[in-house]
Tab-separated table of C-alpha atoms in Angstrom:
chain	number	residue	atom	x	y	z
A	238	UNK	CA	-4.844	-6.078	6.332
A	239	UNK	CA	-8.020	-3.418	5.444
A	240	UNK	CA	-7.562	0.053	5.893
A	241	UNK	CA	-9.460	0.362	9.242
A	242	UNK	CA	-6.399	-2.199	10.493
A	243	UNK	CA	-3.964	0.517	9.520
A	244	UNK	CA	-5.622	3.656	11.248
A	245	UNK	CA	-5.074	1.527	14.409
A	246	UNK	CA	-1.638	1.250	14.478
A	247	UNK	CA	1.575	2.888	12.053
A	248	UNK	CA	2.842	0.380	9.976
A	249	UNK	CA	5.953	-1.592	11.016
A	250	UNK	CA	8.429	-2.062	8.099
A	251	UNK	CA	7.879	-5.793	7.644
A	252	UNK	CA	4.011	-4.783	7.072
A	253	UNK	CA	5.214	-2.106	4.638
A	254	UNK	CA	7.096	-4.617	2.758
A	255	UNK	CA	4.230	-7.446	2.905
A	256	UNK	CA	1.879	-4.828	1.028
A	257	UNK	CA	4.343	-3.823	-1.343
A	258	UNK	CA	5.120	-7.416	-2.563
A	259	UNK	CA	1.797	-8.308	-2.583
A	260	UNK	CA	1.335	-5.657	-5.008
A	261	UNK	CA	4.115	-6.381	-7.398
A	262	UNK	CA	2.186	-9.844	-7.872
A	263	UNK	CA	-1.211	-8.725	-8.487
A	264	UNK	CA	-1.712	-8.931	-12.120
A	265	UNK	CA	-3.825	-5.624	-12.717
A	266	UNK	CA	-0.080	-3.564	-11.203
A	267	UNK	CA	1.805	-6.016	-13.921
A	268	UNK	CA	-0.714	-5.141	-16.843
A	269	UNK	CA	-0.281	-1.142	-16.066
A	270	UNK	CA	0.487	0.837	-19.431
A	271	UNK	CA	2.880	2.703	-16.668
A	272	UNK	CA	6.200	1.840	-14.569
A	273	UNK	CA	4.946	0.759	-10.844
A	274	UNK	CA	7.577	1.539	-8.399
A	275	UNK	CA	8.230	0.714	-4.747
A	276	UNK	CA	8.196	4.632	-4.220
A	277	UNK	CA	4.448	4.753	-6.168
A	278	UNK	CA	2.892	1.912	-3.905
A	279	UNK	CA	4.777	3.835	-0.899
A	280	UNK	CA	3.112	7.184	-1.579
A	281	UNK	CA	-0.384	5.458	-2.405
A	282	UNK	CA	-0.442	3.390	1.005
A	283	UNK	CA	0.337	6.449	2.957
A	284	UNK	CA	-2.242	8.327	1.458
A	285	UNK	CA	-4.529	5.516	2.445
A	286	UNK	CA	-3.852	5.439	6.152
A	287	UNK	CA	-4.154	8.944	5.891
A	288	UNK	CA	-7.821	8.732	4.627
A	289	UNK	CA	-8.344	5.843	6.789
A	290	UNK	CA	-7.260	7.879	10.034
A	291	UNK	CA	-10.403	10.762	8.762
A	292	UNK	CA	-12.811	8.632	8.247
């Protein structure tokens, strides 16, 4: 899913959840010099359907 998929519609859970684990497993979030948290990947997704609904 890109980020003009995400201005269309709000995010179900499920999709919330997809992103989120998807994240976990990419190796550049499991090399970061700093905790990654379910609540960080929250806040930076929401910010990006944010930005997404400006553009």
């Amino acid at each position: 899913m890109n980020l003009e998929q995400l201005s269309m519609h709000p995010l179900e859970q499920f999709e919330i959840d997809k992103v989120i684990d998807a994240a976990f497993k990419n190796p550049l979030i499991q090399r970061m010099k700093f905790e990654v948290t379910r609540d960080l990947i929250l806040q930076s997704i929401k910010k990006q359907t944010i930005w997404a609904h400006l553009l």
